[in-house]
């Protein structure tokens, strides 16, 4: 370590070292709020919940170490675990592609230069800034079997609508369709991505005789693929955690007809804070984490279809 | 191409003339295409706006018109009293509002400030491990909340903070969240580094540079952060659900969610409640929508 140097021996190298040390100190001081928060609220709790997952604990009594019993119970004995996972996978599989397609479709339409871009952009973003509780309350009302808006409209054209949220078959599809109102942020990101596609590419394609569909397939999609990838990964992650909307609906009807609306996050919440099984819930949390991690890595692994203009990601 | 800004000094005549010229230039095929696009967009708009209109409609209908067939699209009378009845008699919405404002306000301040500091560190700092820590920051955005949920609850319980707003406001001061740090960092990096170099030559300290140079120049980005933070905390349900027990401590979202029993609260009063709770967000959104679209873009594409 450097000690005091007499003035005549202080070289520019020493000054540089002192400056570097000062910059290190300053840098870490600047990011210290986040760094501290990271250890306190993220890394620490993650390790803790991993440890909890191997215990049996009801938060007031003693914590007892039970090995992998929680995990074994989840995968072999707990049919609600299986059902909630299945429901969630159904939801993810249904909502992610639909939302991406819908967001992309709207973005493409908006990008065509019609008047009122700002008006439409605002309208489409509107539900995303509204309280999800308010929306759940509203849609619960709109999807009422006999008197709700949807079924009354359907009846006026002679179709008898199902009992949406009370029907084991239609509950999840109804949830997915309502979720389509939340494509605001995705759509904005697609719009920005579309604006970044140079006009020359389209002109060159037209010179080669490409029609609308060919232009979309060979210019738009490839140039949009990083944006698509981003939206895909983030929407999978958030779709797995669906909670608020389903919780509000659930407070009136349990977990939906035949538990068809029992989502993973709901089940986890109840295990932790209703039944006070902290150990089991922690195991459930880590299973979810691993699933999301694996899916994200798989998406990354099979992302050779993503075309990066400037080279590396 | 899409966001055509009209010359504000145009008269109607000029606009008509421009439109006429455009019309003459454009082929029939293109006009048909545009019309079709517009129709599709309008159809989608109905899907997005329709529920809101229905929400408002139900809120102001008299009780006996709720379940009528055929549907009533424009009520003959507006029962504004529904708002009043709900707010003042059915539940302590005044308290809910106060709690919500407290949580939201404190978080806006805390998150904007601490995210600025941390983002500045990541944007302009030169310290060992900076890039590695930044990758860690980005990675935390992918961690599902469930994984830290229970231990956080245990920590707050041990601190005696259950049934208070502390668990909902304290974390905001520790960087404000990866999303905001990322957004501000990207923005800071677009500011010319010469400003900082000049200030340093004049002997300014790092904090001074941040406060007097970077922050004033970052008002759009900071506003975006503040608006996002507002929306997030005003509408937050899960946090309050977990940490606020007594009714007096509830936020608006909890209060709204609790209006379940049709015997106590009519549907139109429930809708009135939903409308009132959503109103501030809608207002803020309309005023600041520019920041939304730009803010989301800033963070969504880079990196």
XYZ file of C-alpha atoms in Angstrom:
616
model
C 0.000 0.000 0.000
C 1.215 3.474 -0.740
C 2.368 5.416 2.266
C 3.240 9.060 2.519
C 5.590 10.100 -0.215
C 7.837 13.065 0.185
C 6.934 15.834 -2.267
C 9.925 15.456 -4.524
C 9.132 11.785 -5.175
C 5.394 12.218 -6.026
C 5.100 11.117 -9.623
C 2.211 11.412 -12.014
C 1.719 7.699 -11.584
C 1.096 8.227 -7.893
C -1.329 11.018 -8.656
C -3.121 8.746 -11.078
C -3.355 6.028 -8.445
C -4.758 8.461 -5.919
C -7.231 9.733 -8.459
C -8.313 6.210 -9.323
C -8.825 5.394 -5.670
C -10.836 8.549 -5.192
C -12.955 7.725 -8.215
C -13.561 4.233 -6.908
C -14.690 5.637 -3.597
C -16.886 8.208 -5.228
C -18.413 5.733 -7.627
C -19.308 3.310 -4.918
C -20.631 6.120 -2.776
C -22.929 7.161 -5.574
C -24.352 3.712 -6.162
C -24.387 2.837 -2.485
C -28.154 3.360 -2.043
C -28.838 0.767 -4.671
C -26.007 -1.506 -3.575
C -27.204 -1.492 0.003
C -30.758 -2.051 -1.102
C -29.628 -4.886 -3.316
C -28.110 -6.786 -0.412
C -30.876 -5.904 2.035
C -33.938 -6.344 -0.137
C -32.875 -8.624 -2.965
C -29.837 -10.829 -2.498
C -30.308 -11.403 1.218
C -33.989 -12.300 0.956
C -33.311 -14.558 -2.007
C -30.838 -16.566 -0.004
C -33.181 -16.547 2.966
C -36.152 -17.830 1.002
C -33.986 -20.557 -0.448
C -33.145 -21.643 3.068
C -36.784 -21.336 4.153
C -37.804 -23.661 1.361
C -36.139 -26.509 3.189
C -37.964 -25.863 6.428
C -41.343 -26.043 8.007
C -42.211 -22.711 9.575
C -45.357 -20.817 10.473
C -43.577 -17.581 11.335
C -44.567 -17.640 15.012
C -43.257 -21.010 16.093
C -39.983 -22.729 15.623
C -38.446 -23.296 12.228
C -37.721 -26.974 11.619
C -35.466 -28.279 8.938
C -37.213 -30.870 6.772
C -34.971 -31.283 3.789
C -36.636 -31.488 0.386
C -40.012 -32.505 1.816
C -41.654 -29.309 0.562
C -40.512 -29.893 -2.973
C -41.489 -33.520 -2.853
C -44.915 -32.640 -1.551
C -45.455 -30.096 -4.283
C -44.560 -32.404 -7.123
C -46.086 -35.630 -5.876
C -48.941 -34.954 -3.455
C -50.261 -31.447 -3.961
C -52.877 -31.395 -6.674
C -53.456 -27.683 -6.166
C -49.831 -27.063 -7.021
C -50.276 -28.963 -10.259
C -53.553 -27.257 -11.017
C -52.288 -23.762 -10.282
C -49.232 -24.384 -12.413
C -51.411 -25.705 -15.193
C -53.743 -22.715 -14.995
C -50.807 -20.352 -15.072
C -49.215 -22.106 -18.033
C -52.543 -21.912 -19.846
C -52.670 -18.212 -19.123
C -49.080 -17.581 -20.191
C -49.436 -19.665 -23.335
C -52.636 -17.909 -24.292
C -51.936 -14.338 -23.334
C -48.316 -13.817 -24.367
C -48.675 -14.592 -28.108
C -52.028 -12.835 -28.323
C -50.809 -9.730 -26.613
C -47.660 -9.518 -28.685
C -49.628 -10.019 -31.880
C -52.220 -7.452 -30.863
C -49.616 -4.907 -29.762
C -47.656 -5.418 -32.970
C -50.776 -5.189 -35.074
C -51.830 -1.925 -33.484
C -48.339 -0.530 -33.782
C -48.234 -1.421 -37.480
C -51.592 0.234 -38.032
C -50.523 3.348 -36.177
C -47.301 3.512 -38.120
C -49.085 3.852 -41.435
C -49.473 7.569 -41.070
C -53.150 7.886 -40.372
C -54.303 11.108 -38.782
C -54.846 11.112 -35.041
C -51.806 9.090 -34.068
C -51.510 10.767 -30.716
C -55.211 10.307 -30.038
C -55.103 6.579 -30.693
C -51.851 6.122 -28.834
C -53.408 7.695 -25.759
C -56.563 5.621 -26.040
C -54.672 2.382 -26.340
C -52.483 3.211 -23.371
C -55.398 4.209 -21.174
C -56.198 0.931 -19.411
C -52.554 0.449 -18.522
C -52.552 3.475 -16.264
C -55.836 2.685 -14.618
C -55.962 0.888 -11.335
C -56.151 -2.817 -11.957
C -58.549 -3.054 -9.055
C -60.888 -0.640 -10.787
C -60.622 -2.596 -14.024
C -61.293 -5.882 -12.251
C -64.347 -4.398 -10.569
C -65.523 -3.104 -13.918
C -64.957 -6.293 -15.891
C -66.589 -8.370 -13.220
C -69.636 -6.242 -13.856
C -69.322 -6.310 -17.633
C -69.004 -10.090 -17.712
C -72.082 -10.797 -15.615
C -73.912 -13.797 -17.116
C -77.296 -12.278 -17.781
C -77.063 -8.589 -17.206
C -73.487 -7.829 -18.118
C -72.692 -5.700 -21.134
C -71.021 -8.448 -23.130
C -73.825 -10.969 -22.908
C -76.528 -8.404 -23.485
C -74.755 -7.287 -26.646
C -74.389 -10.892 -27.738
C -78.042 -11.551 -27.014
C -79.026 -8.695 -29.278
C -77.560 -10.665 -32.182
C -79.039 -13.891 -30.995
C -76.058 -15.483 -29.300
C -76.413 -16.735 -25.800
C -73.195 -15.867 -24.080
C -71.710 -18.240 -21.505
C -71.427 -17.422 -17.837
C -67.904 -16.182 -18.497
C -66.260 -15.970 -15.108
C -68.459 -18.683 -13.652
C -67.733 -21.164 -16.372
C -64.774 -23.512 -15.949
C -64.252 -23.462 -19.687
C -64.556 -19.751 -20.352
C -63.055 -18.203 -17.233
C -59.446 -18.258 -18.362
C -60.134 -17.226 -21.963
C -62.154 -14.314 -20.603
C -59.184 -13.388 -18.424
C -56.867 -13.523 -21.430
C -59.117 -11.335 -23.539
C -59.416 -8.746 -20.806
C -55.637 -8.830 -20.528
C -55.489 -7.599 -24.102
C -56.361 -4.179 -22.802
C -52.946 -3.948 -21.201
C -50.820 -3.946 -24.318
C -50.105 -0.229 -24.065
C -46.426 -0.368 -23.073
C -45.650 -3.168 -25.529
C -47.300 -1.266 -28.321
C -45.279 1.846 -27.582
C -42.072 -0.157 -27.661
C -43.050 -1.714 -30.978
C -43.878 1.714 -32.371
C -40.468 2.987 -31.426
C -38.867 -0.055 -32.975
C -40.832 0.445 -36.178
C -39.749 4.055 -36.405
C -36.161 2.881 -36.240
C -36.404 0.896 -39.472
C -34.726 2.877 -42.252
C -36.921 3.810 -45.152
C -34.225 2.703 -47.631
C -34.724 -0.922 -46.745
C -38.343 -0.746 -47.803
C -37.442 1.095 -50.976
C -34.820 -1.475 -51.839
C -37.320 -4.242 -51.256
C -39.831 -2.549 -53.498
C -37.223 -2.292 -56.221
C -36.823 -6.026 -55.967
C -40.547 -6.352 -56.473
C -41.629 -7.125 -52.948
C -45.292 -6.754 -52.096
C -46.743 -5.715 -48.739
C -46.580 -9.153 -47.158
C -43.043 -9.782 -48.408
C -41.922 -6.436 -47.085
C -43.374 -7.280 -43.718
C -41.771 -10.695 -43.614
C -38.355 -9.768 -44.871
C -37.823 -6.216 -43.711
C -40.136 -5.376 -40.818
C -39.939 -8.579 -38.847
C -36.170 -9.043 -38.933
C -35.508 -5.408 -38.090
C -38.060 -5.625 -35.310
C -36.728 -8.861 -33.876
C -34.734 -7.369 -30.971
C -37.858 -5.506 -29.873
C -39.921 -8.651 -30.310
C -37.452 -10.589 -28.228
C -37.506 -8.014 -25.459
C -41.299 -7.963 -25.358
C -41.449 -11.734 -25.462
C -39.105 -12.292 -22.550
C -40.600 -9.578 -20.358
C -44.191 -10.578 -20.992
C -43.488 -14.215 -20.145
C -41.923 -13.154 -16.861
C -44.815 -10.931 -15.893
C -47.534 -13.303 -17.133
C -46.319 -15.960 -14.733
C -46.903 -13.592 -11.836
C -50.496 -12.643 -12.640
C -52.182 -11.828 -9.358
C -54.163 -8.652 -8.737
C -56.842 -9.079 -11.337
C -57.473 -12.695 -10.425
C -57.426 -11.923 -6.722
C -60.196 -9.334 -7.058
C -62.305 -11.683 -9.109
C -61.557 -14.428 -6.644
C -62.774 -12.533 -3.617
C -66.271 -13.004 -4.857
C -66.013 -16.509 -6.115
C -63.128 -18.282 -4.496
C -60.730 -19.508 -7.099
C -63.140 -19.460 -9.927
C -65.335 -22.309 -11.093
C -63.639 -25.599 -10.226
C -60.511 -23.684 -9.306
C -59.963 -22.755 -12.918
C -58.749 -19.330 -11.890
C -56.336 -20.558 -9.264
C -53.120 -19.016 -10.491
C -49.683 -19.852 -9.164
C -49.102 -16.479 -7.534
C -52.471 -16.665 -5.800
C -51.784 -20.151 -4.486
C -48.372 -19.065 -3.240
C -49.825 -16.023 -1.515
C -52.429 -18.100 0.245
C -49.972 -20.733 1.375
C -47.780 -18.016 2.860
C -50.251 -15.565 4.322
C -53.456 -17.466 4.878
C -52.245 -20.868 5.914
C -48.936 -19.515 7.212
C -46.836 -22.223 5.604
C -43.769 -20.096 5.013
C -41.491 -22.988 4.206
C -43.784 -24.503 1.615
C -44.517 -21.143 0.043
C -40.808 -20.429 -0.229
C -40.343 -23.710 -2.049
C -43.162 -22.722 -4.400
C -41.449 -19.386 -4.995
C -38.200 -21.041 -5.965
C -39.940 -23.473 -8.290
C -41.473 -20.465 -10.024
C -38.121 -18.744 -10.212
C -36.465 -21.763 -11.753
C -39.246 -22.144 -14.299
C -38.960 -18.496 -15.326
C -35.181 -18.698 -15.427
C -35.189 -21.818 -17.563
C -37.738 -20.354 -19.960
C -35.765 -17.126 -20.277
C -32.555 -19.001 -20.917
C -34.296 -21.206 -23.465
C -35.586 -18.140 -25.241
C -32.087 -16.732 -25.250
C -30.625 -19.993 -26.467
C -33.050 -20.182 -29.363
C -32.787 -16.521 -30.254
C -30.747 -16.892 -33.413
C -33.736 -15.474 -35.247
C -33.013 -12.132 -33.604
C -31.097 -9.872 -35.938
C -28.869 -7.317 -34.280
C -28.045 -4.475 -36.587
C -24.907 -3.245 -34.915
C -23.434 -6.598 -34.027
C -23.549 -7.929 -30.469
C -26.640 -7.560 -28.271
C -44.407 10.698 -41.365
C -46.992 9.876 -38.783
C -46.704 12.751 -36.364
C -47.243 15.503 -38.843
C -47.012 18.791 -36.978
C -49.147 21.415 -38.569
C -47.971 24.950 -38.839
C -49.726 26.674 -36.013
C -50.235 29.802 -37.987
C -52.086 27.991 -40.764
C -55.469 29.182 -41.500
C -58.297 26.880 -42.368
C -57.753 27.811 -45.954
C -54.161 26.680 -45.922
C -55.087 23.380 -44.353
C -57.796 22.788 -46.869
C -55.377 23.598 -49.636
C -52.770 21.222 -48.269
C -55.373 18.532 -47.932
C -56.507 19.110 -51.482
C -52.958 18.805 -52.741
C -52.440 15.648 -50.749
C -55.659 14.241 -52.129
C -54.600 14.951 -55.684
C -51.251 13.275 -55.164
C -52.493 10.181 -53.473
C -53.798 7.177 -55.281
C -57.204 5.683 -54.689
C -55.556 2.536 -53.478
C -53.760 4.408 -50.747
C -56.910 6.213 -49.665
C -58.747 2.941 -49.364
C -55.865 1.538 -47.369
C -55.843 4.483 -45.007
C -59.585 4.324 -44.534
C -59.418 0.659 -43.724
C -56.618 1.293 -41.264
C -58.612 4.036 -39.640
C -61.666 1.808 -39.323
C -59.632 -0.945 -37.708
C -58.101 1.543 -35.304
C -61.493 2.929 -34.414
C -62.756 -0.571 -33.799
C -59.869 -1.224 -31.467
C -60.499 2.111 -29.792
C -64.016 0.971 -28.955
C -62.544 -2.039 -27.177
C -60.278 0.201 -25.137
C -62.568 3.095 -24.403
C -65.869 1.241 -24.270
C -65.306 -0.202 -20.807
C -64.427 3.234 -19.447
C -67.530 4.745 -20.862
C -69.529 1.881 -19.414
C -67.836 2.420 -16.079
C -68.799 6.055 -15.986
C -72.272 5.298 -17.263
C -72.958 2.717 -14.602
C -71.642 5.058 -11.956
C -74.162 7.761 -12.735
C -77.180 5.608 -13.407
C -80.013 5.415 -10.948
C -80.216 2.056 -9.282
C -83.275 0.828 -11.085
C -81.706 1.299 -14.494
C -78.784 -0.979 -13.798
C -80.170 -4.218 -15.094
C -82.429 -3.009 -17.843
C -82.711 -4.604 -21.230
C -82.378 -3.077 -23.775
C -79.277 -1.319 -22.590
C -79.397 2.284 -21.647
C -76.564 4.109 -23.348
C -77.340 7.587 -22.204
C -79.043 7.918 -18.854
C -82.072 10.116 -18.598
C -80.896 11.349 -15.263
C -77.436 11.630 -13.825
C -77.227 10.407 -10.294
C -74.161 12.285 -9.175
C -75.120 11.396 -5.632
C -73.620 7.963 -6.127
C -70.176 9.482 -5.880
C -71.086 11.348 -2.760
C -72.780 8.404 -1.091
C -69.902 6.107 -1.731
C -67.184 8.476 -0.715
C -68.662 9.722 2.495
C -70.970 7.063 3.815
C -70.031 3.597 2.680
C -66.386 3.522 3.662
C -63.733 5.901 4.986
C -62.475 6.894 1.573
C -61.096 10.092 2.981
C -58.614 8.101 5.036
C -57.880 5.841 2.113
C -57.090 8.874 0.016
C -54.793 10.347 2.642
C -52.852 7.128 3.002
C -52.537 6.728 -0.734
C -51.310 10.277 -1.154
C -48.757 9.831 1.614
C -47.346 6.629 0.180
C -47.330 7.913 -3.375
C -45.851 11.303 -2.530
C -43.055 10.021 -0.351
C -42.111 7.428 -2.910
C -42.017 9.911 -5.755
C -39.552 12.044 -3.857
C -37.482 9.151 -2.579
C -37.323 7.226 -5.808
C -36.559 10.184 -8.037
C -33.777 11.404 -5.780
C -32.065 8.113 -5.093
C -32.438 6.858 -8.644
C -30.782 10.063 -9.870
C -27.803 9.579 -7.606
C -27.323 5.935 -8.477
C -27.912 6.518 -12.173
C -25.319 9.264 -12.165
C -22.889 6.849 -10.608
C -23.501 4.297 -13.319
C -23.498 6.861 -16.082
C -20.394 8.870 -15.268
C -18.672 7.024 -12.515
C -15.331 5.342 -13.072
C -14.982 2.624 -10.540
C -13.832 -0.913 -10.532
C -16.641 -3.385 -11.217
C -19.058 -0.797 -12.590
C -20.088 -2.830 -15.612
C -20.472 -5.999 -13.575
C -22.714 -4.290 -11.056
C -24.749 -2.814 -13.884
C -25.369 -6.268 -15.269
C -26.471 -7.324 -11.798
C -28.832 -4.352 -11.744
C -30.383 -5.403 -15.035
C -30.625 -9.004 -13.881
C -32.643 -8.009 -10.832
C -35.370 -6.809 -13.158
C -36.012 -10.405 -14.077
C -36.416 -11.753 -10.581
C -40.041 -12.557 -9.751
C -41.359 -10.801 -6.672
C -42.384 -14.081 -5.068
C -38.806 -15.099 -4.409
C -38.097 -12.215 -2.027
C -41.634 -11.813 -0.783
C -41.600 -13.940 2.338
C -38.220 -12.972 3.786
C -39.061 -9.301 3.202
C -42.250 -9.820 5.146
C -40.262 -11.454 7.926
C -37.765 -8.577 7.991
C -40.493 -5.983 8.209
C -42.284 -7.981 10.830
C -39.161 -8.149 12.945
C -38.767 -4.411 12.579
C -42.286 -3.945 13.849
C -43.333 -2.294 10.620
C -46.343 -4.439 9.853
C -49.586 -2.534 9.479
C -47.725 0.670 8.711
C -46.602 2.407 5.552
C -42.882 1.961 6.258
C -42.449 -1.240 4.220
C -44.041 0.595 1.329
C -41.903 3.711 1.436
C -38.496 2.821 2.815
C -37.293 0.577 -0.065
C -37.947 3.427 -2.472
C -35.033 5.373 -1.041
C -32.573 2.617 -1.868
C -32.125 3.415 -5.513
C -35.771 3.588 -6.423
C -35.751 0.416 -8.452
C -33.741 -0.918 -11.351
C -36.162 0.377 -13.970
C -35.753 4.025 -12.961
C -32.005 3.749 -12.494
C -31.733 2.272 -15.952
C -33.923 4.943 -17.504
C -32.039 7.822 -15.898
C -28.654 6.326 -16.621
C -29.466 6.078 -20.306
C -30.589 9.678 -20.257
C -27.572 10.978 -18.350
C -25.277 9.313 -20.841
C -26.732 11.400 -23.610
C -25.688 14.611 -21.936
C -22.391 16.001 -23.247
C -19.464 15.089 -21.085
C -17.823 18.442 -21.748
C -20.173 20.039 -19.258
C -18.831 17.897 -16.509
C -15.225 18.344 -17.581
C -15.592 22.099 -17.596
C -17.176 22.055 -14.165
C -14.438 19.868 -12.762
C -11.799 22.208 -14.067
C -13.551 24.899 -12.081
C -13.222 22.685 -9.040
C -16.775 21.460 -8.672
C -17.453 18.403 -6.571
C -19.355 15.439 -7.919
C -22.505 16.166 -5.951
C -22.465 19.735 -7.095
C -22.178 18.668 -10.721
C -25.090 16.321 -10.294
C -27.302 18.848 -8.582
C -26.535 21.952 -10.580
C -25.852 20.550 -14.029
C -27.316 17.104 -14.611
C -30.585 17.375 -12.729
C -31.735 20.660 -14.267
C -30.987 19.300 -17.714
C -32.853 16.079 -17.032
C -36.261 17.478 -16.232
C -38.031 15.439 -18.956
C -36.522 12.180 -17.752
C -37.098 13.043 -14.101
C -40.687 13.901 -14.868
C -41.102 10.564 -16.599
C -39.753 8.821 -13.499
C -42.052 10.821 -11.232
C -45.085 10.051 -13.370
C -44.280 6.341 -13.551
C -43.730 6.253 -9.800
C -47.035 8.016 -9.255
C -48.917 5.510 -11.373
C -47.240 2.541 -9.778
C -47.858 3.525 -6.182
C -51.308 5.003 -6.647
C -52.472 1.741 -8.217
C -50.411 -0.595 -6.074
C -52.527 -3.365 -4.622
C -50.216 -6.161 -3.563
C -47.983 -4.062 -1.317
C -50.854 -2.566 0.655
C -52.560 -5.926 0.740
C -49.564 -7.381 2.472
C -48.592 -4.611 4.835
C -51.699 -2.636 5.702
C -54.131 -4.410 8.005
C -56.321 -1.987 9.852
C -58.934 -0.297 7.758
C -57.703 3.113 8.838
C -54.393 2.380 7.159
C -55.813 1.149 3.905
C -55.158 2.727 0.531
C -57.724 3.487 -2.148
C -57.067 0.217 -3.968
C -57.688 -1.846 -0.854
C -60.807 0.135 -0.074
C -62.153 -0.345 -3.571
C -61.439 -4.052 -3.567
C -63.315 -4.477 -0.299
C -66.608 -3.202 -1.680
C -67.800 -6.660 -2.511
C -71.090 -7.243 -0.782
C -73.997 -6.236 -3.019
C -76.133 -5.812 0.067
C -73.972 -3.009 1.349
C -72.784 -1.437 -1.855
C -74.740 -1.254 -5.060
C -73.072 -1.905 -8.354
C -73.411 1.659 -9.469
C -71.778 2.867 -6.291
C -68.981 0.388 -6.838
C -68.438 1.720 -10.320
C -68.504 5.225 -8.923
C -65.752 4.189 -6.558
C -63.725 2.645 -9.351
C -64.121 5.797 -11.372
C -63.015 8.074 -8.540
C -59.994 5.954 -7.733
C -58.928 5.966 -11.378
C -59.526 9.646 -11.946
C -56.237 11.092 -10.643
C -54.257 8.659 -12.750
C -56.235 9.527 -15.836
C -55.693 13.218 -15.221
C -51.967 12.829 -14.643
C -51.767 10.583 -17.680
C -53.426 13.030 -20.016
C -51.218 15.815 -18.806
C -48.042 13.842 -19.068
C -48.657 11.297 -21.795
C -45.780 12.565 -23.817
C -43.410 11.453 -21.068
C -44.965 8.042 -20.948
C -44.343 7.206 -24.501
C -40.862 8.601 -24.500
C -39.966 7.155 -21.120
C -41.034 3.670 -22.043
C -39.039 3.943 -25.241
C -35.930 5.124 -23.484
C -35.755 2.093 -21.298
C -37.161 -0.479 -23.626
C -34.752 -0.382 -26.474
C -31.302 0.394 -25.313
C -28.964 -2.114 -23.785
